[in-house]
């Protein structure tokens, strides 16, 4: 299963990589800050364990919690913007975007944000997230697919 569905293992995997790579980069006893761990738990890890391993290695080398936290936050934000398609090209003929299109865009953004927040609150447990939003699991998976959240959702 993808890492986002096994968030309970994130801390153990992170500690494993810290122990594995810390001595290699001259930082044998490096620890993870609580803030960085929280940021890691909010990220959906589309690259799975390889991506986690790379993030931990970058943290060991840079030893800059703020930089790694910022990178994760920026990746989350970029994924959200991509999934919602908020950036629409200006019409070539100078026409304005209709009110209906603007409303639909805002509704999509709000729905995507609500789904991502529910997923983050439940450590990407989709069934629990659907329950917290009071919608059926099948409907939740459909909305994730339509909004292109979290890759495969089946």
mmCIF file of N, CA, C and O in Angstrom, residues 79-147:
data_model
loop_
_atom_site.group_PDB
_atom_site.id
_atom_site.type_symbol
_atom_site.label_atom_id
_atom_site.label_comp_id
_atom_site.label_asym_id
_atom_site.label_seq_id
_atom_site.Cartn_x
_atom_site.Cartn_y
_atom_site.Cartn_z
ATOM 1 N N UNK A 79 0.382 21.004 -5.355
ATOM 2 C CA UNK A 79 -0.487 19.886 -5.728
ATOM 3 C C UNK A 79 -1.947 20.282 -5.671
ATOM 4 O O UNK A 79 -2.744 19.903 -6.525
ATOM 5 N N UNK A 80 -2.310 21.046 -4.644
ATOM 6 C CA UNK A 80 -3.685 21.499 -4.518
ATOM 7 C C UNK A 80 -4.052 22.398 -5.690
ATOM 8 O O UNK A 80 -5.100 22.217 -6.310
ATOM 9 N N UNK A 81 -3.187 23.349 -6.012
ATOM 10 C CA UNK A 81 -3.477 24.259 -7.118
ATOM 11 C C UNK A 81 -3.588 23.501 -8.437
ATOM 12 O O UNK A 81 -4.448 23.798 -9.261
ATOM 13 N N UNK A 82 -2.732 22.521 -8.621
ATOM 14 C CA UNK A 82 -2.785 21.727 -9.852
ATOM 15 C C UNK A 82 -4.069 20.920 -9.920
ATOM 16 O O UNK A 82 -4.724 20.841 -10.960
ATOM 17 N N UNK A 83 -4.461 20.333 -8.813
ATOM 18 C CA UNK A 83 -5.641 19.468 -8.819
ATOM 19 C C UNK A 83 -6.931 20.244 -9.039
ATOM 20 O O UNK A 83 -7.896 19.717 -9.568
ATOM 21 N N UNK A 84 -6.945 21.501 -8.645
ATOM 22 C CA UNK A 84 -8.167 22.275 -8.754
ATOM 23 C C UNK A 84 -8.220 23.057 -10.073
ATOM 24 O O UNK A 84 -9.279 23.528 -10.476
ATOM 25 N N UNK A 85 -7.088 23.178 -10.755
ATOM 26 C CA UNK A 85 -7.015 23.929 -12.018
ATOM 27 C C UNK A 85 -7.516 25.356 -11.838
ATOM 28 O O UNK A 85 -8.361 25.836 -12.595
ATOM 29 N N UNK A 86 -6.991 26.041 -10.825
ATOM 30 C CA UNK A 86 -7.448 27.399 -10.566
ATOM 31 C C UNK A 86 -6.942 28.388 -11.606
ATOM 32 O O UNK A 86 -7.573 29.389 -11.885
ATOM 33 N N UNK A 87 -5.787 28.099 -12.165
ATOM 34 C CA UNK A 87 -5.212 29.034 -13.114
ATOM 35 C C UNK A 87 -5.770 28.722 -14.490
ATOM 36 O O UNK A 87 -5.434 27.728 -15.104
ATOM 37 N N UNK A 88 -6.665 29.598 -14.923
ATOM 38 C CA UNK A 88 -7.271 29.423 -16.240
ATOM 39 C C UNK A 88 -6.664 30.455 -17.176
ATOM 40 O O UNK A 88 -6.484 31.601 -16.789
ATOM 41 N N UNK A 89 -6.349 30.048 -18.408
ATOM 42 C CA UNK A 89 -5.806 31.025 -19.341
ATOM 43 C C UNK A 89 -6.865 32.077 -19.677
ATOM 44 O O UNK A 89 -8.050 31.785 -19.705
ATOM 45 N N UNK A 90 -6.413 33.286 -19.917
ATOM 46 C CA UNK A 90 -7.337 34.342 -20.321
ATOM 47 C C UNK A 90 -7.878 34.009 -21.698
ATOM 48 O O UNK A 90 -7.136 33.556 -22.564
ATOM 49 N N UNK A 91 -9.150 34.243 -21.898
ATOM 50 C CA UNK A 91 -9.706 33.983 -23.224
ATOM 51 C C UNK A 91 -8.994 34.832 -24.277
ATOM 52 O O UNK A 91 -8.751 36.016 -24.064
ATOM 53 N N UNK A 92 -8.645 34.210 -25.398
ATOM 54 C CA UNK A 92 -7.890 34.898 -26.439
ATOM 55 C C UNK A 92 -8.703 36.025 -27.070
ATOM 56 O O UNK A 92 -8.150 37.023 -27.508
ATOM 57 N N UNK A 93 -10.008 35.884 -27.086
ATOM 58 C CA UNK A 93 -10.840 36.891 -27.746
ATOM 59 C C UNK A 93 -11.264 38.012 -26.809
ATOM 60 O O UNK A 93 -12.114 38.820 -27.167
ATOM 61 N N UNK A 94 -10.694 38.063 -25.611
ATOM 62 C CA UNK A 94 -10.984 39.156 -24.697
ATOM 63 C C UNK A 94 -12.260 38.986 -23.883
ATOM 64 O O UNK A 94 -12.630 39.877 -23.141
ATOM 65 N N UNK A 95 -12.949 37.859 -24.033
ATOM 66 C CA UNK A 95 -14.183 37.650 -23.267
ATOM 67 C C UNK A 95 -13.844 37.448 -21.798
ATOM 68 O O UNK A 95 -12.800 36.919 -21.452
ATOM 69 N N UNK A 96 -14.752 37.858 -20.952
ATOM 70 C CA UNK A 96 -14.593 37.683 -19.516
ATOM 71 C C UNK A 96 -15.065 36.282 -19.123
ATOM 72 O O UNK A 96 -15.918 35.699 -19.781
ATOM 73 N N UNK A 97 -14.495 35.766 -18.034
ATOM 74 C CA UNK A 97 -14.947 34.487 -17.499
ATOM 75 C C UNK A 97 -16.299 34.734 -16.844
ATOM 76 O O UNK A 97 -16.469 35.693 -16.086
ATOM 77 N N UNK A 98 -17.244 33.864 -17.125
ATOM 78 C CA UNK A 98 -18.598 34.071 -16.611
ATOM 79 C C UNK A 98 -18.661 33.858 -15.101
ATOM 80 O O UNK A 98 -17.803 33.198 -14.513
ATOM 81 N N UNK A 99 -19.693 34.403 -14.505
ATOM 82 C CA UNK A 99 -19.914 34.238 -13.073
ATOM 83 C C UNK A 99 -20.055 32.759 -12.735
ATOM 84 O O UNK A 99 -19.507 32.290 -11.738
ATOM 85 N N UNK A 100 -20.760 32.027 -13.574
ATOM 86 C CA UNK A 100 -20.964 30.595 -13.331
ATOM 87 C C UNK A 100 -19.619 29.855 -13.307
ATOM 88 O O UNK A 100 -19.394 29.011 -12.439
ATOM 89 N N UNK A 101 -18.715 30.190 -14.234
ATOM 90 C CA UNK A 101 -17.393 29.550 -14.257
ATOM 91 C C UNK A 101 -16.601 29.901 -12.997
ATOM 92 O O UNK A 101 -15.922 29.036 -12.430
ATOM 93 N N UNK A 102 -16.688 31.148 -12.572
ATOM 94 C CA UNK A 102 -15.977 31.557 -11.354
ATOM 95 C C UNK A 102 -16.517 30.846 -10.127
ATOM 96 O O UNK A 102 -15.753 30.372 -9.286
ATOM 97 N N UNK A 103 -17.824 30.747 -10.033
ATOM 98 C CA UNK A 103 -18.448 30.056 -8.897
ATOM 99 C C UNK A 103 -18.044 28.583 -8.891
ATOM 100 O O UNK A 103 -17.689 28.025 -7.851
ATOM 101 N N UNK A 104 -18.094 27.948 -10.052
ATOM 102 C CA UNK A 104 -17.708 26.534 -10.135
ATOM 103 C C UNK A 104 -16.246 26.332 -9.740
ATOM 104 O O UNK A 104 -15.912 25.363 -9.056
ATOM 105 N N UNK A 105 -15.393 27.242 -10.158
ATOM 106 C CA UNK A 105 -13.981 27.156 -9.794
ATOM 107 C C UNK A 105 -13.798 27.278 -8.287
ATOM 108 O O UNK A 105 -13.048 26.520 -7.670
ATOM 109 N N UNK A 106 -14.494 28.223 -7.676
ATOM 110 C CA UNK A 106 -14.412 28.408 -6.228
ATOM 111 C C UNK A 106 -14.985 27.209 -5.472
ATOM 112 O O UNK A 106 -14.453 26.798 -4.441
ATOM 113 N N UNK A 107 -16.063 26.639 -6.002
ATOM 114 C CA UNK A 107 -16.650 25.455 -5.366
ATOM 115 C C UNK A 107 -15.664 24.288 -5.406
ATOM 116 O O UNK A 107 -15.498 23.569 -4.419
ATOM 117 N N UNK A 108 -15.003 24.113 -6.556
ATOM 118 C CA UNK A 108 -14.008 23.041 -6.676
ATOM 119 C C UNK A 108 -12.869 23.249 -5.687
ATOM 120 O O UNK A 108 -12.418 22.304 -5.044
ATOM 121 N N UNK A 109 -12.415 24.491 -5.584
ATOM 122 C CA UNK A 109 -11.318 24.792 -4.659
ATOM 123 C C UNK A 109 -11.730 24.484 -3.225
ATOM 124 O O UNK A 109 -10.991 23.838 -2.483
ATOM 125 N N UNK A 110 -12.915 24.929 -2.838
ATOM 126 C CA UNK A 110 -13.396 24.690 -1.473
ATOM 127 C C UNK A 110 -13.562 23.199 -1.206
ATOM 128 O O UNK A 110 -13.199 22.701 -0.132
ATOM 129 N N UNK A 111 -14.109 22.470 -2.178
ATOM 130 C CA UNK A 111 -14.297 21.033 -2.008
ATOM 131 C C UNK A 111 -12.951 20.322 -1.883
ATOM 132 O O UNK A 111 -12.776 19.460 -1.012
ATOM 133 N N UNK A 112 -12.001 20.690 -2.719
ATOM 134 C CA UNK A 112 -10.671 20.071 -2.659
ATOM 135 C C UNK A 112 -10.001 20.366 -1.318
ATOM 136 O O UNK A 112 -9.397 19.477 -0.713
ATOM 137 N N UNK A 113 -10.116 21.606 -0.860
ATOM 138 C CA UNK A 113 -9.518 21.959 0.431
ATOM 139 C C UNK A 113 -10.165 21.174 1.573
ATOM 140 O O UNK A 113 -9.469 20.680 2.465
ATOM 141 N N UNK A 114 -11.488 21.027 1.543
ATOM 142 C CA UNK A 114 -12.183 20.269 2.589
ATOM 143 C C UNK A 114 -11.739 18.809 2.580
ATOM 144 O O UNK A 114 -11.506 18.213 3.638
ATOM 145 N N UNK A 115 -11.615 18.240 1.395
ATOM 146 C CA UNK A 115 -11.194 16.839 1.288
ATOM 147 C C UNK A 115 -9.760 16.680 1.777
ATOM 148 O O UNK A 115 -9.455 15.761 2.551
ATOM 149 N N UNK A 116 -8.861 17.569 1.356
ATOM 150 C CA UNK A 116 -7.465 17.481 1.800
ATOM 151 C C UNK A 116 -7.344 17.663 3.309
ATOM 152 O O UNK A 116 -6.565 16.964 3.957
ATOM 153 N N UNK A 117 -8.115 18.574 3.872
ATOM 154 C CA UNK A 117 -8.076 18.758 5.322
ATOM 155 C C UNK A 117 -8.569 17.507 6.044
ATOM 156 O O UNK A 117 -7.979 17.084 7.038
ATOM 157 N N UNK A 118 -9.642 16.906 5.544
ATOM 158 C CA UNK A 118 -10.164 15.672 6.157
ATOM 159 C C UNK A 118 -9.139 14.554 6.041
ATOM 160 O O UNK A 118 -8.927 13.789 6.985
ATOM 161 N N UNK A 119 -8.481 14.455 4.895
ATOM 162 C CA UNK A 119 -7.454 13.427 4.705
ATOM 163 C C UNK A 119 -6.277 13.655 5.651
ATOM 164 O O UNK A 119 -5.771 12.707 6.255
ATOM 165 N N UNK A 120 -5.860 14.889 5.785
ATOM 166 C CA UNK A 120 -4.746 15.180 6.688
ATOM 167 C C UNK A 120 -5.112 14.907 8.139
ATOM 168 O O UNK A 120 -4.292 14.388 8.895
ATOM 169 N N UNK A 121 -6.359 15.241 8.527
ATOM 170 C CA UNK A 121 -6.801 14.977 9.914
ATOM 171 C C UNK A 121 -6.823 13.483 10.222
ATOM 172 O O UNK A 121 -6.632 13.087 11.357
ATOM 173 N N UNK A 122 -7.082 12.668 9.211
ATOM 174 C CA UNK A 122 -7.206 11.222 9.424
ATOM 175 C C UNK A 122 -5.979 10.460 8.936
ATOM 176 O O UNK A 122 -6.057 9.247 8.746
ATOM 177 N N UNK A 123 -4.871 11.186 8.727
ATOM 178 C CA UNK A 123 -3.643 10.553 8.218
ATOM 179 C C UNK A 123 -3.885 9.778 6.932
ATOM 180 O O UNK A 123 -3.420 8.668 6.755
ATOM 181 N N UNK A 124 -4.674 10.380 6.059
ATOM 182 C CA UNK A 124 -4.996 9.834 4.731
ATOM 183 C C UNK A 124 -5.771 8.514 4.801
ATOM 184 O O UNK A 124 -5.730 7.706 3.880
ATOM 185 N N UNK A 125 -6.526 8.309 5.876
ATOM 186 C CA UNK A 125 -7.455 7.186 5.949
ATOM 187 C C UNK A 125 -8.730 7.650 5.245
ATOM 188 O O UNK A 125 -9.514 8.429 5.781
ATOM 189 N N UNK A 126 -8.928 7.162 4.020
ATOM 190 C CA UNK A 126 -10.016 7.676 3.188
ATOM 191 C C UNK A 126 -11.391 7.352 3.758
ATOM 192 O O UNK A 126 -12.306 8.161 3.664
ATOM 193 N N UNK A 127 -11.541 6.186 4.354
ATOM 194 C CA UNK A 127 -12.847 5.836 4.929
ATOM 195 C C UNK A 127 -13.199 6.757 6.087
ATOM 196 O O UNK A 127 -14.330 7.233 6.193
ATOM 197 N N UNK A 128 -12.216 7.023 6.942
ATOM 198 C CA UNK A 128 -12.454 7.928 8.070
ATOM 199 C C UNK A 128 -12.697 9.355 7.582
ATOM 200 O O UNK A 128 -13.538 10.073 8.140
ATOM 201 N N UNK A 129 -11.969 9.770 6.550
ATOM 202 C CA UNK A 129 -12.156 11.119 6.011
ATOM 203 C C UNK A 129 -13.564 11.275 5.437
ATOM 204 O O UNK A 129 -14.225 12.284 5.665
ATOM 205 N N UNK A 130 -14.026 10.258 4.697
ATOM 206 C CA UNK A 130 -15.384 10.301 4.141
ATOM 207 C C UNK A 130 -16.409 10.387 5.267
ATOM 208 O O UNK A 130 -17.348 11.182 5.205
ATOM 209 N N UNK A 131 -16.199 9.596 6.295
ATOM 210 C CA UNK A 131 -17.115 9.602 7.438
ATOM 211 C C UNK A 131 -17.139 10.970 8.108
ATOM 212 O O UNK A 131 -18.204 11.474 8.469
ATOM 213 N N UNK A 132 -15.959 11.593 8.241
ATOM 214 C CA UNK A 132 -15.896 12.903 8.897
ATOM 215 C C UNK A 132 -16.598 13.990 8.080
ATOM 216 O O UNK A 132 -17.018 15.000 8.629
ATOM 217 N N UNK A 133 -16.722 13.780 6.765
ATOM 218 C CA UNK A 133 -17.413 14.733 5.900
ATOM 219 C C UNK A 133 -18.880 14.357 5.673
ATOM 220 O O UNK A 133 -19.583 15.016 4.912
ATOM 221 N N UNK A 134 -19.304 13.279 6.300
ATOM 222 C CA UNK A 134 -20.689 12.802 6.181
ATOM 223 C C UNK A 134 -21.099 12.497 4.744
ATOM 224 O O UNK A 134 -22.197 12.843 4.308
ATOM 225 N N UNK A 135 -20.178 11.858 4.003
ATOM 226 C CA UNK A 135 -20.521 11.387 2.658
ATOM 227 C C UNK A 135 -20.108 9.926 2.549
ATOM 228 O O UNK A 135 -19.284 9.445 3.321
ATOM 229 N N UNK A 136 -20.698 9.230 1.586
ATOM 230 C CA UNK A 136 -20.373 7.816 1.431
ATOM 231 C C UNK A 136 -18.935 7.658 0.947
ATOM 232 O O UNK A 136 -18.382 8.554 0.298
ATOM 233 N N UNK A 137 -18.352 6.521 1.262
ATOM 234 C CA UNK A 137 -16.985 6.241 0.852
ATOM 235 C C UNK A 137 -16.872 6.250 -0.671
ATOM 236 O O UNK A 137 -15.938 6.832 -1.231
ATOM 237 N N UNK A 138 -17.848 5.670 -1.342
ATOM 238 C CA UNK A 138 -17.838 5.631 -2.810
ATOM 239 C C UNK A 138 -17.887 7.044 -3.389
ATOM 240 O O UNK A 138 -17.147 7.375 -4.318
ATOM 241 N N UNK A 139 -18.728 7.881 -2.839
ATOM 242 C CA UNK A 139 -18.820 9.268 -3.285
ATOM 243 C C UNK A 139 -17.522 10.018 -3.011
ATOM 244 O O UNK A 139 -17.057 10.806 -3.832
ATOM 245 N N UNK A 140 -16.922 9.744 -1.870
ATOM 246 C CA UNK A 140 -15.652 10.379 -1.502
ATOM 247 C C UNK A 140 -14.565 10.004 -2.507
ATOM 248 O O UNK A 140 -13.829 10.871 -2.983
ATOM 249 N N UNK A 141 -14.462 8.719 -2.835
ATOM 250 C CA UNK A 141 -13.461 8.279 -3.814
ATOM 251 C C UNK A 141 -13.700 8.924 -5.177
ATOM 252 O O UNK A 141 -12.757 9.324 -5.860
ATOM 253 N N UNK A 142 -14.970 9.046 -5.553
ATOM 254 C CA UNK A 142 -15.309 9.682 -6.826
ATOM 255 C C UNK A 142 -14.861 11.143 -6.828
ATOM 256 O O UNK A 142 -14.262 11.620 -7.788
ATOM 257 N N UNK A 143 -15.129 11.870 -5.740
ATOM 258 C CA UNK A 143 -14.745 13.278 -5.663
ATOM 259 C C UNK A 143 -13.222 13.418 -5.686
ATOM 260 O O UNK A 143 -12.687 14.331 -6.308
ATOM 261 N N UNK A 144 -12.503 12.496 -5.029
ATOM 262 C CA UNK A 144 -11.038 12.521 -5.076
ATOM 263 C C UNK A 144 -10.557 12.348 -6.517
ATOM 264 O O UNK A 144 -9.640 13.033 -6.956
ATOM 265 N N UNK A 145 -11.199 11.438 -7.235
ATOM 266 C CA UNK A 145 -10.809 11.181 -8.619
ATOM 267 C C UNK A 145 -11.104 12.393 -9.499
ATOM 268 O O UNK A 145 -10.256 12.828 -10.282
ATOM 269 N N UNK A 146 -12.293 12.955 -9.369
ATOM 270 C CA UNK A 146 -12.688 14.113 -10.174
ATOM 271 C C UNK A 146 -11.754 15.298 -9.918
ATOM 272 O O UNK A 146 -11.370 16.007 -10.850
ATOM 273 N N UNK A 147 -11.377 15.494 -8.665
ATOM 274 C CA UNK A 147 -10.516 16.622 -8.290
ATOM 275 C C UNK A 147 -9.038 16.281 -8.414
ATOM 276 O O UNK A 147 -8.190 17.110 -8.115
#
